[in-house]
Coordinates of C-alpha atoms in Angstrom, one line a residue:
X1 CA -60.7 182.8 68.6
X2 CA -61.5 185.9 66.5
X3 CA -63.1 185.0 63.4
X4 CA -62.9 187.0 60.2
X5 CA -65.6 187.8 57.4
X6 CA -63.5 186.8 54.6
X7 CA -63.7 182.8 55.0
X8 CA -66.3 180.4 56.5
X9 CA -65.9 179.8 60.3
X10 CA -65.6 176.0 59.7
X11 CA -62.7 176.7 57.1
X12 CA -61.2 179.1 59.7
X13 CA -61.4 176.4 62.4
X14 CA -59.7 173.9 60.0
X15 CA -56.9 176.2 59.3
X16 CA -56.4 176.7 63.0
X17 CA -56.2 173.0 63.5
X18 CA -53.7 172.8 60.7
X19 CA -51.7 175.7 62.4
X20 CA -51.6 173.7 65.6
X21 CA -50.1 170.6 63.6
X22 CA -47.7 172.7 61.9
X23 CA -46.5 174.2 65.3
X24 CA -46.0 170.6 66.8
X25 CA -49.1 170.9 69.3
X26 CA -50.4 167.6 67.5
X27 CA -47.9 165.1 66.0
X28 CA -48.8 162.1 63.8
X29 CA -51.2 159.7 65.4
X30 CA -51.8 162.3 68.3
X31 CA -55.5 162.5 69.4
X32 CA -57.0 166.0 68.8
X33 CA -59.9 167.5 70.8
X34 CA -63.1 166.1 70.2
X35 CA -65.6 167.9 68.1
X36 CA -67.6 169.0 71.1
X37 CA -64.3 170.0 72.9
X38 CA -63.1 172.1 70.1
X39 CA -66.6 173.7 69.6
X40 CA -66.7 174.8 73.2
X41 CA -63.1 176.0 73.2
X42 CA -63.6 178.2 70.1
X43 CA -67.1 179.1 71.2
X44 CA -68.9 177.9 68.1
X45 CA -71.8 175.8 67.4
X46 CA -71.0 172.0 67.5
X47 CA -72.4 171.6 63.9
X48 CA -69.8 174.2 62.7
X49 CA -66.9 172.0 64.5
X50 CA -68.4 168.9 62.7
X51 CA -68.2 170.7 59.2
X52 CA -64.3 171.6 60.1
X53 CA -63.5 168.0 61.1
X54 CA -65.3 166.6 58.0
X55 CA -63.3 169.0 55.8
X56 CA -60.0 168.0 57.5
X57 CA -61.0 164.3 57.2
X58 CA -61.8 164.5 53.4
X59 CA -58.2 166.3 53.1
X60 CA -56.6 163.4 54.8
X61 CA -55.2 165.6 57.6
X62 CA -57.2 163.6 60.4
X63 CA -59.0 160.3 60.9
X64 CA -61.6 159.1 63.2
X65 CA -61.1 155.9 65.3
X66 CA -64.8 154.9 65.9
X67 CA -65.4 155.3 69.7
X68 CA -61.8 157.0 70.4
X69 CA -62.1 160.2 68.6
X70 CA -60.0 162.0 66.0
X71 CA -56.4 161.7 65.3
X72 CA -53.6 163.2 63.0
X73 CA -52.9 161.3 59.9
X74 CA -49.3 160.3 59.6
X75 CA -47.6 162.7 57.2
X76 CA -50.1 165.5 57.7
X77 CA -47.9 168.1 58.7
X78 CA -45.8 167.6 55.2
X79 CA -49.2 167.7 53.5
X80 CA -50.3 170.8 55.1
X81 CA -46.9 172.6 54.2
X82 CA -47.1 171.4 50.7
X83 CA -50.7 172.7 50.1
X84 CA -50.0 176.1 51.9
X85 CA -46.8 176.7 50.1
X86 CA -48.4 175.9 46.8
X87 CA -51.6 178.4 47.9
X88 CA -49.2 181.1 48.9
X89 CA -47.1 181.0 45.7
X90 CA -50.1 181.1 43.4
X91 CA -52.4 183.3 45.4
X92 CA -50.4 185.8 47.4
X93 CA -47.1 186.1 45.8
X94 CA -48.3 187.6 42.6
X95 CA -50.1 190.3 44.5
X96 CA -47.0 191.0 46.6
X97 CA -44.9 191.3 43.6
X98 CA -47.6 193.6 41.9
X99 CA -47.4 195.9 45.2
X100 CA -43.6 195.7 45.4
X101 CA -43.3 197.0 41.8
X102 CA -45.9 199.7 42.3
X103 CA -44.0 201.0 45.6
X104 CA -40.5 200.6 44.1
X105 CA -39.8 198.0 46.7
X106 CA -36.7 195.9 45.8
X107 CA -35.9 192.4 46.8
X108 CA -33.0 193.8 49.0
X109 CA -35.5 195.9 50.7
X110 CA -37.5 192.9 51.5
X111 CA -34.4 191.0 52.6
X112 CA -33.4 193.8 55.0
X113 CA -37.0 193.9 56.4
X114 CA -36.8 190.1 56.9
X115 CA -33.4 190.3 58.6
X116 CA -34.6 193.0 60.8
X117 CA -37.7 190.6 62.0
X118 CA -35.1 187.9 63.0

């Protein structure tokens, strides 16, 4: 994984795991890689992976079964979608609209570009 400088690595790791849940790689009550396995996979320090898992546990996205590992909390996908949509609407959309206005881009232009991506 290539990390960016705009966000802490453990948060980027947590986002990646959320992406994997959204994509269906992990479903409700599926076991996810151990902290150590995920740290090795992403080539980061184990303590960084621990922070990522702690963050997801606090957000109730994953839960720990002592001695068995971490699992996806039932309903996590729905929760992730809800939070990401809220964040997109509040943080990214206003800037997108501002740029559209400055550049003279219409909603029709956006729709055409979107349709071309399909």
